[in-house]
CSV table of C-alpha atoms in Angstrom, one decimal:
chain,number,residue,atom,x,y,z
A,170,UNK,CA,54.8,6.8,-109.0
A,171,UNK,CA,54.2,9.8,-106.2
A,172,UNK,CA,50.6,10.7,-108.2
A,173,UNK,CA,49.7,6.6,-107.1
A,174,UNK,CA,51.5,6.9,-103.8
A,175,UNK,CA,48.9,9.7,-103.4
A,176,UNK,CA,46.0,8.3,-104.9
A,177,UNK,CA,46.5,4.8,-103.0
A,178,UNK,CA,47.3,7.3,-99.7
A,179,UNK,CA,43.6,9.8,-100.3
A,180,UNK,CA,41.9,6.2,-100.9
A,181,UNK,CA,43.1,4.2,-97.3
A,182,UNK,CA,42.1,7.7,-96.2
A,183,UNK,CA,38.5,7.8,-97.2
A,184,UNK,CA,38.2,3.9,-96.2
A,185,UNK,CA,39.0,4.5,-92.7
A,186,UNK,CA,37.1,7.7,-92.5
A,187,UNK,CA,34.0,6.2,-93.7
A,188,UNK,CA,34.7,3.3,-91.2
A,189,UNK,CA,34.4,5.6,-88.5
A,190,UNK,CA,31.2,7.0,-89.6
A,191,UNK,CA,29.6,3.6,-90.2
A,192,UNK,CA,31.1,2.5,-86.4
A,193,UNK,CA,29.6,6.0,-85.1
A,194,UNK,CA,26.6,5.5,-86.6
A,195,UNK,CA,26.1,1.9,-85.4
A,196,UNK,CA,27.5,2.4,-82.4
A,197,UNK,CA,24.6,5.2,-81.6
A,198,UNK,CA,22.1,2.8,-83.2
A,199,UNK,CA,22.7,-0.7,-81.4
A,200,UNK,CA,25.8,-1.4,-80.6
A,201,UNK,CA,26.3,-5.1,-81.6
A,202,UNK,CA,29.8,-6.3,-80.0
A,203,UNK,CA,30.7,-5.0,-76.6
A,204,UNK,CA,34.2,-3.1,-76.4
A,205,UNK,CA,37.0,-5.1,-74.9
A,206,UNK,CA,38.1,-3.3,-72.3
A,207,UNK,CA,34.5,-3.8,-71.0
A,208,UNK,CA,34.3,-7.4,-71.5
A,209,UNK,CA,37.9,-7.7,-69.2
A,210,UNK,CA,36.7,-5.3,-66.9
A,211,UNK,CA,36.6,-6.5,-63.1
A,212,UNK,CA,33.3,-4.9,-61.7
A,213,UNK,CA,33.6,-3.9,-57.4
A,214,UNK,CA,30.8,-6.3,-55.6
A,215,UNK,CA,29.6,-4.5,-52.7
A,216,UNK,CA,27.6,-5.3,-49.9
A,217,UNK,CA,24.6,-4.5,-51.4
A,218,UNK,CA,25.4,-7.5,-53.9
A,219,UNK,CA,26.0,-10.4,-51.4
A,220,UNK,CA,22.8,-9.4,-49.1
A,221,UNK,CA,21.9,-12.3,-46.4
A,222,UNK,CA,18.6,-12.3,-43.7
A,223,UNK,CA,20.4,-11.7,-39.7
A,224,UNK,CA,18.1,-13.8,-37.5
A,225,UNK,CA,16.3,-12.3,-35.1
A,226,UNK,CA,15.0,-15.6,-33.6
A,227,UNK,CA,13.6,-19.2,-35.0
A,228,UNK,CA,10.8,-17.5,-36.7
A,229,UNK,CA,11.8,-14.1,-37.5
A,230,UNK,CA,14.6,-12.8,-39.9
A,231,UNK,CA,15.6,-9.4,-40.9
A,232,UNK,CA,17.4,-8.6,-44.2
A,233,UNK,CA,17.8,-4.7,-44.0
A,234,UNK,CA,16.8,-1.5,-43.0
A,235,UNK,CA,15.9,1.4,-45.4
A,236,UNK,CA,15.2,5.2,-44.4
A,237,UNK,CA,12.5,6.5,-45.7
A,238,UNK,CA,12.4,9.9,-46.4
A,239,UNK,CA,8.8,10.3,-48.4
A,240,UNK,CA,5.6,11.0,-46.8
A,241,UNK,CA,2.2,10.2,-47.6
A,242,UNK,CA,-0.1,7.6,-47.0
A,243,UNK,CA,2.8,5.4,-45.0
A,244,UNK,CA,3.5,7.7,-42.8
A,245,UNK,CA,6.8,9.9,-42.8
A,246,UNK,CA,10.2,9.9,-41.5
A,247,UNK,CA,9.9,6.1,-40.8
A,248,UNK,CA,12.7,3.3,-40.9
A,249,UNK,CA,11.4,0.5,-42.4
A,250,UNK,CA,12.6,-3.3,-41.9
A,251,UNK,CA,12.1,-5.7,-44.6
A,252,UNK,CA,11.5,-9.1,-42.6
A,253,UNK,CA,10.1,-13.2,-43.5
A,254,UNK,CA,8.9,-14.1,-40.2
A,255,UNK,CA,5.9,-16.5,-39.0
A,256,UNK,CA,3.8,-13.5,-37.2
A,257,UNK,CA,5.5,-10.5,-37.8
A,258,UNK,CA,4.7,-9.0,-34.4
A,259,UNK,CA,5.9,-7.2,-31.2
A,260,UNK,CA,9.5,-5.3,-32.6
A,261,UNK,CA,11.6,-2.5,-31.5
A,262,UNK,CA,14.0,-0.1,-33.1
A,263,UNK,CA,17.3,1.1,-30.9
A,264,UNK,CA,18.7,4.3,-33.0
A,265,UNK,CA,22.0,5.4,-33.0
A,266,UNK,CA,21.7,7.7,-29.5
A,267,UNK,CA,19.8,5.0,-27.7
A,268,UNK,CA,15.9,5.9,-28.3
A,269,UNK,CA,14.1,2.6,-28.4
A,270,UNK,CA,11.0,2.9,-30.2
A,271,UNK,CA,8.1,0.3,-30.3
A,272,UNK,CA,7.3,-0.9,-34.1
A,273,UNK,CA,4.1,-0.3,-35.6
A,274,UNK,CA,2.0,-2.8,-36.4
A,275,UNK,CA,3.8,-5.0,-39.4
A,276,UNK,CA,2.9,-4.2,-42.8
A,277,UNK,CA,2.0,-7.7,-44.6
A,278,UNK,CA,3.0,-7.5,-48.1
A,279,UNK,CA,-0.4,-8.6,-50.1
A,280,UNK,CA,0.7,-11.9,-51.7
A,281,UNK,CA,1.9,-14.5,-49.0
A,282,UNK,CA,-1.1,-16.8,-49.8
A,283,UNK,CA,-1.5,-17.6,-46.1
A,284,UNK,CA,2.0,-19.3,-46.3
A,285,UNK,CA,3.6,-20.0,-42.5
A,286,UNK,CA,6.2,-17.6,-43.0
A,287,UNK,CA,5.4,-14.5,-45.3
A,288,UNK,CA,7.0,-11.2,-46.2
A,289,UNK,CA,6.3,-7.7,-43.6
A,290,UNK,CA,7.5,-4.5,-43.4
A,291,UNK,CA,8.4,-3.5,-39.9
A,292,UNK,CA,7.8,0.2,-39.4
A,293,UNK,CA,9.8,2.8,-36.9
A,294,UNK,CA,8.7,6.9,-36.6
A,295,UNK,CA,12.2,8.3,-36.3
A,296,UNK,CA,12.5,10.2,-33.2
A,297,UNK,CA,12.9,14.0,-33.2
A,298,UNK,CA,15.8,13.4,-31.5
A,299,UNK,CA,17.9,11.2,-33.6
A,300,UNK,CA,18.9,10.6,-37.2
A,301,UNK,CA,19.0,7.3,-38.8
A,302,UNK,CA,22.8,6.7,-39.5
A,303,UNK,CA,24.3,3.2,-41.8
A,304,UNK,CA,23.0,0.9,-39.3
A,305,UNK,CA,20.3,0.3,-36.6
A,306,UNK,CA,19.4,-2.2,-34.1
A,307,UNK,CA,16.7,-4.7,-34.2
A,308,UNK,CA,14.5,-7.2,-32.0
A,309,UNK,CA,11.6,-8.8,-31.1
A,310,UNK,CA,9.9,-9.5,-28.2
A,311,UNK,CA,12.6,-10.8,-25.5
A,312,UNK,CA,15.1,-12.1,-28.5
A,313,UNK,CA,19.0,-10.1,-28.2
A,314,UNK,CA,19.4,-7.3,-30.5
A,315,UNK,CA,21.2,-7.5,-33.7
A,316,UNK,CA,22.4,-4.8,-35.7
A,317,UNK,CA,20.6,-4.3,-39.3
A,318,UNK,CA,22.7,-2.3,-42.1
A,319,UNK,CA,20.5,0.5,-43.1
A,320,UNK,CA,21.2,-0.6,-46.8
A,321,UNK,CA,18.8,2.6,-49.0
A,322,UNK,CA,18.2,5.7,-48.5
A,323,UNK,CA,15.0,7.0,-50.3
A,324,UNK,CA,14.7,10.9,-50.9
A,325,UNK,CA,11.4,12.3,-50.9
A,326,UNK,CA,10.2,11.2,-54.4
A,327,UNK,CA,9.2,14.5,-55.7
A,328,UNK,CA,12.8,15.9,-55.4
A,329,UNK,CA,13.9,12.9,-57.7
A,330,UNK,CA,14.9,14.5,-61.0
A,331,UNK,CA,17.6,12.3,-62.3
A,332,UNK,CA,18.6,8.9,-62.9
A,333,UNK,CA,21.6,6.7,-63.8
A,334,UNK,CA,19.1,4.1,-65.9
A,335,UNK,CA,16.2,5.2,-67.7
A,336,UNK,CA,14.7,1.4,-67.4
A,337,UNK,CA,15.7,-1.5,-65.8
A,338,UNK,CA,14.4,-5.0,-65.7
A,339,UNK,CA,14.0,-6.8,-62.1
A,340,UNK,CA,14.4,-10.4,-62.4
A,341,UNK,CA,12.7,-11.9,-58.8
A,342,UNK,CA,15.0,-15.2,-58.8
A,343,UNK,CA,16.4,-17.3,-60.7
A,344,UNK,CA,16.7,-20.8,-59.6
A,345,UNK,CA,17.1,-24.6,-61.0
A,346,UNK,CA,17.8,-25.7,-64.4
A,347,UNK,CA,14.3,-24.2,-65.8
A,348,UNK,CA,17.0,-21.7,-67.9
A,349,UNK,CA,20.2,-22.3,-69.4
A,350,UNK,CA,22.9,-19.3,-70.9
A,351,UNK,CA,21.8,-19.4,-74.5
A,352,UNK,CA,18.2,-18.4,-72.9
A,353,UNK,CA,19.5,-15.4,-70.8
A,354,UNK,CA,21.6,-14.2,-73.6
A,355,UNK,CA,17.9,-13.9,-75.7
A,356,UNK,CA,17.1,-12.2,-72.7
A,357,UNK,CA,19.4,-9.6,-72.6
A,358,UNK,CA,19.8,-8.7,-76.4
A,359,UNK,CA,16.3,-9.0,-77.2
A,360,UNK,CA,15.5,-6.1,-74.6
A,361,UNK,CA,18.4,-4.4,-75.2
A,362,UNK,CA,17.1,-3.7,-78.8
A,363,UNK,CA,13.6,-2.7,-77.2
A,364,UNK,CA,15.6,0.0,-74.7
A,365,UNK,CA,16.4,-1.9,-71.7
A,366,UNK,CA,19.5,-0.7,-70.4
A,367,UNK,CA,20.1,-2.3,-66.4
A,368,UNK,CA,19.0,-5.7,-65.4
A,369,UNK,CA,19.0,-6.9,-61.6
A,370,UNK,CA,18.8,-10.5,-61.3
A,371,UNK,CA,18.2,-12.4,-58.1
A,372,UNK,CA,19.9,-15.6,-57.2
A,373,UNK,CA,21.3,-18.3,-55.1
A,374,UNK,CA,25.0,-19.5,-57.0
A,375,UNK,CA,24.7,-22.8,-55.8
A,376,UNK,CA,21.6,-23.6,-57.3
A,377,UNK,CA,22.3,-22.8,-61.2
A,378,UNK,CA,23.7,-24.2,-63.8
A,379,UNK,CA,27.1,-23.5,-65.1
A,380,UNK,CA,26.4,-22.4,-68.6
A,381,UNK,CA,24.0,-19.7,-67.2
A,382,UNK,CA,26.5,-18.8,-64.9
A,383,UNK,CA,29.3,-18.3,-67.3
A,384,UNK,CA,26.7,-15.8,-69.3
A,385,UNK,CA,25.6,-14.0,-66.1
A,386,UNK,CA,29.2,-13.3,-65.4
A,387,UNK,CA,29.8,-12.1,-68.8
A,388,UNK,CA,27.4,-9.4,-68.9
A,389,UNK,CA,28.0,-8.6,-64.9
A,390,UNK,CA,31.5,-7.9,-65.9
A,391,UNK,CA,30.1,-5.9,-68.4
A,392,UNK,CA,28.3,-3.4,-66.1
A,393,UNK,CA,24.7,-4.2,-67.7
A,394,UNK,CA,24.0,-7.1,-65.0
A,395,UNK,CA,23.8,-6.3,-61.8
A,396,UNK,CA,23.7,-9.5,-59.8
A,397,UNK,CA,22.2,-9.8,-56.4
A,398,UNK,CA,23.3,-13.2,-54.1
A,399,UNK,CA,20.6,-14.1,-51.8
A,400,UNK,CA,19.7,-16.9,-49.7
A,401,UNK,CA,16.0,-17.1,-48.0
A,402,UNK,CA,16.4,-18.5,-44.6
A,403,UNK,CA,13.2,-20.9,-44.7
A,404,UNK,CA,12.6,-23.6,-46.5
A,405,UNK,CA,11.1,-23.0,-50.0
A,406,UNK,CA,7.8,-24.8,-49.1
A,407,UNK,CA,7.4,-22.7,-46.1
A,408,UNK,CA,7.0,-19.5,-48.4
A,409,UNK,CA,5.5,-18.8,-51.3
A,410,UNK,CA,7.4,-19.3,-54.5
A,411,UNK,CA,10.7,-19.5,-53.3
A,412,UNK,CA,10.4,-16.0,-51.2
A,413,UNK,CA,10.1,-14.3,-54.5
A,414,UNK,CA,8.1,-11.3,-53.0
A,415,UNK,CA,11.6,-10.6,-51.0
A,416,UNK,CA,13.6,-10.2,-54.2
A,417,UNK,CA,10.8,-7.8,-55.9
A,418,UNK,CA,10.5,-6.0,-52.4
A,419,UNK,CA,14.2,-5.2,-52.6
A,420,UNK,CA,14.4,-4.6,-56.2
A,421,UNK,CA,11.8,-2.0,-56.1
A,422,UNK,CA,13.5,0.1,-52.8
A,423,UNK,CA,17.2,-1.0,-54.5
A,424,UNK,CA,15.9,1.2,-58.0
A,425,UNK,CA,14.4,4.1,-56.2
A,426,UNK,CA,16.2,7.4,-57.6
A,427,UNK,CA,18.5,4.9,-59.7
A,428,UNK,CA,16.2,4.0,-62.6
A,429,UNK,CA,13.3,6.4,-64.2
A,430,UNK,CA,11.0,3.0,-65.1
A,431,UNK,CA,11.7,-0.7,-63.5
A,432,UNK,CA,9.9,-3.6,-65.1
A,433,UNK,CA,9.2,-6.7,-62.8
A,434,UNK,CA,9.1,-10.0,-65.3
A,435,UNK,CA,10.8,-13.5,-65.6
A,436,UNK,CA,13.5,-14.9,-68.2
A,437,UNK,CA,10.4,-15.8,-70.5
A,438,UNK,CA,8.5,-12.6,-70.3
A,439,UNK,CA,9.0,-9.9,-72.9
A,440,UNK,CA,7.3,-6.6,-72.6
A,441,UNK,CA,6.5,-5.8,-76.8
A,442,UNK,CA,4.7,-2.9,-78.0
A,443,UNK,CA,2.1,-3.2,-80.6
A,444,UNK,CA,2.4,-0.1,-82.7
A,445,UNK,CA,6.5,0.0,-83.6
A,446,UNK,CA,5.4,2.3,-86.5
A,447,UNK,CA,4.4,4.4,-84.1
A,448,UNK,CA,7.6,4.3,-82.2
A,449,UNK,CA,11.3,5.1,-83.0
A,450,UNK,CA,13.3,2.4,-83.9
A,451,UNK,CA,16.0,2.5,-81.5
A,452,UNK,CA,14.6,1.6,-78.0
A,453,UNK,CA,10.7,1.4,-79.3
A,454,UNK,CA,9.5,0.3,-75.6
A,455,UNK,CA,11.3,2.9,-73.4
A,456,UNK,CA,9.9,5.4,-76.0
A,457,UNK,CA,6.6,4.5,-74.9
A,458,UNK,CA,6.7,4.0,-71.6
A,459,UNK,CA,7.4,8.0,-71.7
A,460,UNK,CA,4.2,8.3,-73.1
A,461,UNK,CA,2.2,6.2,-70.8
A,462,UNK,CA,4.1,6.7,-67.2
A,463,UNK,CA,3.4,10.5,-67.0
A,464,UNK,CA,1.9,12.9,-64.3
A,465,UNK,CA,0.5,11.3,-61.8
A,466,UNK,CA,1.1,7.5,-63.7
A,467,UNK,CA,2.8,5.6,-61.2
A,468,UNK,CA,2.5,1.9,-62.6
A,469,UNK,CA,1.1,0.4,-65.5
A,470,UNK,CA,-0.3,-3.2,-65.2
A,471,UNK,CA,0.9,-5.1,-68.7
A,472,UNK,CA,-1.8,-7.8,-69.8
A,473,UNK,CA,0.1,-11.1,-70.8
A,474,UNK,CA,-0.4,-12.4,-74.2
A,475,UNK,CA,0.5,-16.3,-73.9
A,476,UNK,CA,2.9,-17.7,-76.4
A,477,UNK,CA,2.7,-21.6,-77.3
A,478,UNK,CA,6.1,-22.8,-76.7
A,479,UNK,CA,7.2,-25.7,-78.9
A,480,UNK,CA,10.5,-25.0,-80.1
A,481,UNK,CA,12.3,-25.1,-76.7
A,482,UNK,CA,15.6,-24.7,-78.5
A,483,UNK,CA,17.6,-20.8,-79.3
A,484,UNK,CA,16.1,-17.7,-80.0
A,485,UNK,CA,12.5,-18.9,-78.9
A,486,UNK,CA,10.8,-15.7,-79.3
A,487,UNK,CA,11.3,-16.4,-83.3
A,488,UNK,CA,10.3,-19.7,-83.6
A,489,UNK,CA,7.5,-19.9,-81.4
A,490,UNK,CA,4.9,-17.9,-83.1
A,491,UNK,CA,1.6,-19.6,-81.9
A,492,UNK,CA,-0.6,-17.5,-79.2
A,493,UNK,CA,-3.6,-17.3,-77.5
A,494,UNK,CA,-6.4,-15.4,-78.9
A,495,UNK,CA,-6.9,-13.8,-75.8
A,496,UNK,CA,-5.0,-11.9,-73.3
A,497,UNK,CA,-4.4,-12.5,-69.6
A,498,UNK,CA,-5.7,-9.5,-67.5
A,499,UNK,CA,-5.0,-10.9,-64.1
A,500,UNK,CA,-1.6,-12.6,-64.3
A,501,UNK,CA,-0.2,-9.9,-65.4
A,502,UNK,CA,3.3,-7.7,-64.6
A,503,UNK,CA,3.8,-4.3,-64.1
A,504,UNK,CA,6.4,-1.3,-64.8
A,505,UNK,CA,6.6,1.2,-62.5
A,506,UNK,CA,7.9,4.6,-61.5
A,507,UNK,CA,9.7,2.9,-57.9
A,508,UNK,CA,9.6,6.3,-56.1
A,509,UNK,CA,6.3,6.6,-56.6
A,510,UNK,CA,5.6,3.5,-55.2
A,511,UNK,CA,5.1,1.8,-51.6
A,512,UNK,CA,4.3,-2.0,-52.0
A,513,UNK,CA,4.6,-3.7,-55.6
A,514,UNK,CA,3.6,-7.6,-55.8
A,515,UNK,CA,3.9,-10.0,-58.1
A,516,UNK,CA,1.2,-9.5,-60.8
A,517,UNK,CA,0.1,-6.1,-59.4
A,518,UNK,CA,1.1,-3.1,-57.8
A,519,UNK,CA,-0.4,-3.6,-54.2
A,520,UNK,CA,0.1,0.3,-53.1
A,521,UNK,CA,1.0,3.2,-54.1
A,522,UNK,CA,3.0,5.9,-51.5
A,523,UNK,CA,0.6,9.3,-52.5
A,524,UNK,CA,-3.2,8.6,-52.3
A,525,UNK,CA,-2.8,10.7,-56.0
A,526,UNK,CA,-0.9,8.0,-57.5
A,527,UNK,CA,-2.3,6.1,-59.8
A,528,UNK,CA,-1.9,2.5,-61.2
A,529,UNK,CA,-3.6,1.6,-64.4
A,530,UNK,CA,-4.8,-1.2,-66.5
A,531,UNK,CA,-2.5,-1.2,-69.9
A,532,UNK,CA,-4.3,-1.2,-73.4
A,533,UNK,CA,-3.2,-4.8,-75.5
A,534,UNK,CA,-3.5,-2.6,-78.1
A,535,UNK,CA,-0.3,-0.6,-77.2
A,536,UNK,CA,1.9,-2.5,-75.3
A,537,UNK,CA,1.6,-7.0,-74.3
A,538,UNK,CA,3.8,-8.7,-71.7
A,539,UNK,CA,4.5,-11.9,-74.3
A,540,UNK,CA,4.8,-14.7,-72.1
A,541,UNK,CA,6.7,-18.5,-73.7
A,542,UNK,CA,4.6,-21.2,-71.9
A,543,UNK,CA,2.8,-24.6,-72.8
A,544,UNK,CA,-0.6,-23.0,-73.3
A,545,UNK,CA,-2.0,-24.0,-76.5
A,546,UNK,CA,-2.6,-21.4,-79.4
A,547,UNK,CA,-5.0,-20.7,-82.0
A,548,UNK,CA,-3.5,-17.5,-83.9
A,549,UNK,CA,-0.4,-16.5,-85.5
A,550,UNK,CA,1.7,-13.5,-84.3
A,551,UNK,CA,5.2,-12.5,-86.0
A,552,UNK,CA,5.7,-9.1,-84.9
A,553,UNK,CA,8.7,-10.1,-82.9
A,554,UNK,CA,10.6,-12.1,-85.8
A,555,UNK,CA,9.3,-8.8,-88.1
A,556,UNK,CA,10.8,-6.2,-86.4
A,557,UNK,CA,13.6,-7.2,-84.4
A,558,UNK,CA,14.4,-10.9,-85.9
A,559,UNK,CA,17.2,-9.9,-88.1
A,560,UNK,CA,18.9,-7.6,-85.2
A,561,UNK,CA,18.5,-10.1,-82.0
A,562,UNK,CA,19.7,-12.9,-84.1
A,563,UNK,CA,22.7,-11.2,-85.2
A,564,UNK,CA,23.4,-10.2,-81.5
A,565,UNK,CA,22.7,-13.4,-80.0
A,566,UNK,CA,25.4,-14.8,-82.5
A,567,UNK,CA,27.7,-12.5,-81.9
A,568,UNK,CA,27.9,-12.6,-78.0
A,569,UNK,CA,27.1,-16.9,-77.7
A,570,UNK,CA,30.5,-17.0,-80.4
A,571,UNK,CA,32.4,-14.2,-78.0
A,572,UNK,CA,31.2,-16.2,-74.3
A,573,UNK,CA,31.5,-19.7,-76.6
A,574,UNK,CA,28.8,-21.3,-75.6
């Protein structure tokens, strides 16, 4: 009777002993179901979360300040205003001793598209004098002052070492019913297979669906999400797509010294490298992007492979398997090393902070931005389905059963 008491005893010992191997080892793999303590977890929304424009007047508004510590071909020690205004002109800076200091002329961001009211960067040489402390003030012209929060703090980009993500996704708004819960959970497992760790999404609350909202909260709570609330102050015809350039402006300066590599793409953009043989299999594309965004690599521009989209339904990126036989080398998207990095637009980086910088063209024969849009096909492509099918659709189960979509 002891000998079994014993034998049954050694064997619930071995059981649970190999459980914990098999949950270490997964859990250093992929882990598939988020902890609990994680899912309940109540995460502190800070001002930088719930951002809004001040107005400066009817055709000028202001949504931060940011102190700029790099120098190079922007100039150094500046403070720098990120503004939407209809003739971004005639502006003063008031630091925290009293200096007032005339602007230089506005920096226009490179893709308004000649829209009345477009996106500039107001620059300020900080005085010897002063120092630029949490806040500043702010006008134009004969307009009151307002007081701007001075919201980031950039280093000088060569004394960046560290990081608290090695690559993040920024998502330039979300908006409408053009994507639903099920779609962003795709989102986020698919790329969390390929090595994306931090996602910042841009959007207005009031103008998405509740399904997706339910899932964005789910995966805010779970520290992975970072969520930014953001209202543009003009109408959405008076700027071009929805003021998008604001939310990539912000993303970019918001990542600077926080992530090694940001990515700028939308909910139906994946960035998928070609040669996963080549590659480890835990976090293939963040494995690559260290090979590609070294030295003096400041940004790589992705060339889009387009993707005939004719299931609509879940897990699109295995059931839609029809492409172009072609790739896209001018709507394109880019990853990026932020520091290293002045202006980024939409499809291109615009300019780069050192005149040593450099921006490159990607090779489609390492790494595609795979893009799920109405564009016809010719040519069939599986590699998604092949090598990370069976994990994202286990995932995507696992978290739509947990949220209950």
């Amino acid at each position: 009777m002891r000998f079994a008491v014993r034998v049954v005893a050694i064997s619930v010992a071995a059981f649970l002993a190999s459980c914990c191997v098999i949950q270490r080892f997964i859990s250093v793999q992929e882990p598939l179901l988020f902890p609990a303590e994680q899912v309940n977890k109540t995460v502190h929304h800070d001002n930088n979360h719930n951002v809004s424009f001040v107005t400066i007047n009817k055709s000028s508004y202001a949504l931060h300040a940011i102190r700029d510590g790099r120098s190079g071909n922007m100039g150094a020690h500046r403070v720098r205003v990120l503004v939407v205004a209809r003739g971004a002109v005639d502006y003063k800076c008031r630091f925290p001793d009293g200096t007032v200091v005339d602007a230089e002329k506005s920096y226009e961001m490179s893709e308004n598209h000649a829209m009345p009211f477009g996106v500039y960067f107001v620059n300020c040489e900080t005085p010897a004098n002063e120092t630029v402390g949490g806040s500043l003030e702010f006008t134009q012209k004969k307009s009151p002052w307002v007081t701007l929060p001075v919201r980031y703090d950039i280093p000088d980009e060569k004394t960046v070492k560290d990081w608290k993500h090695q690559l993040t996704i920024c998502l330039p708004f979300v908006f409408g019913d053009r994507y639903s819960g099920k779609s962003l959970v795709e989102f986020m497992e698919l790329n969390r297979i390929l090595g994306v760790e931090h996602v910042i999404i841009y959007l207005d609350e009031s103008d998405i669906p509740a399904n997706l909202s339910s899932v964005i909260s789910f995966y805010e709570n779970m520290n992975v999400l970072e969520v930014v609330r953001l209202r543009i102050p003009v109408a959405s015809k008076q700027i071009w797509y929805h003021g998008q350039l604001v939310a990539v402006t912000d993303c970019l300066y918001r990542s600077m010294g926080v992530s090694r590599f940001v990515a700028f793409h939308d909910l139906d953009e994946f960035l998928i490298p070609q040669k996963p043989e080549l590659l480890p299999q835990t976090a293939p594309l963040l494995a690559l992007l260290n090979t590609v965004l070294v030295n003096n690599v400041a940004s790589i521009r992705v060339p889009t492979q387009y993707m005939s989209l004719q299931d609509t339904g879940e897990l699109i990126t295995l059931k839609n398997t029809l492409q172009r036989s072609y790739t896209d080398k001018t709507l394109t998207k880019c990853v990026v090393r932020p520091e290293m990095i002045f202006e980024q637009g939409i499809h291109h980086t615009s300019r780069v902070i050192q005149d040593n910088y450099k921006a490159i063209a990607g090779d489609e024969d390492t790494l595609r931005l795979y893009h799920f849009k109405t564009r016809g096909g010719s040519k069939t492509d599986t590699r998604i389905v092949r090598d990370y099918g069976d994990r994202l659709t286990q995932r995507y189960r696992e978290v739509v059963a947990q949220i209950g979509l």
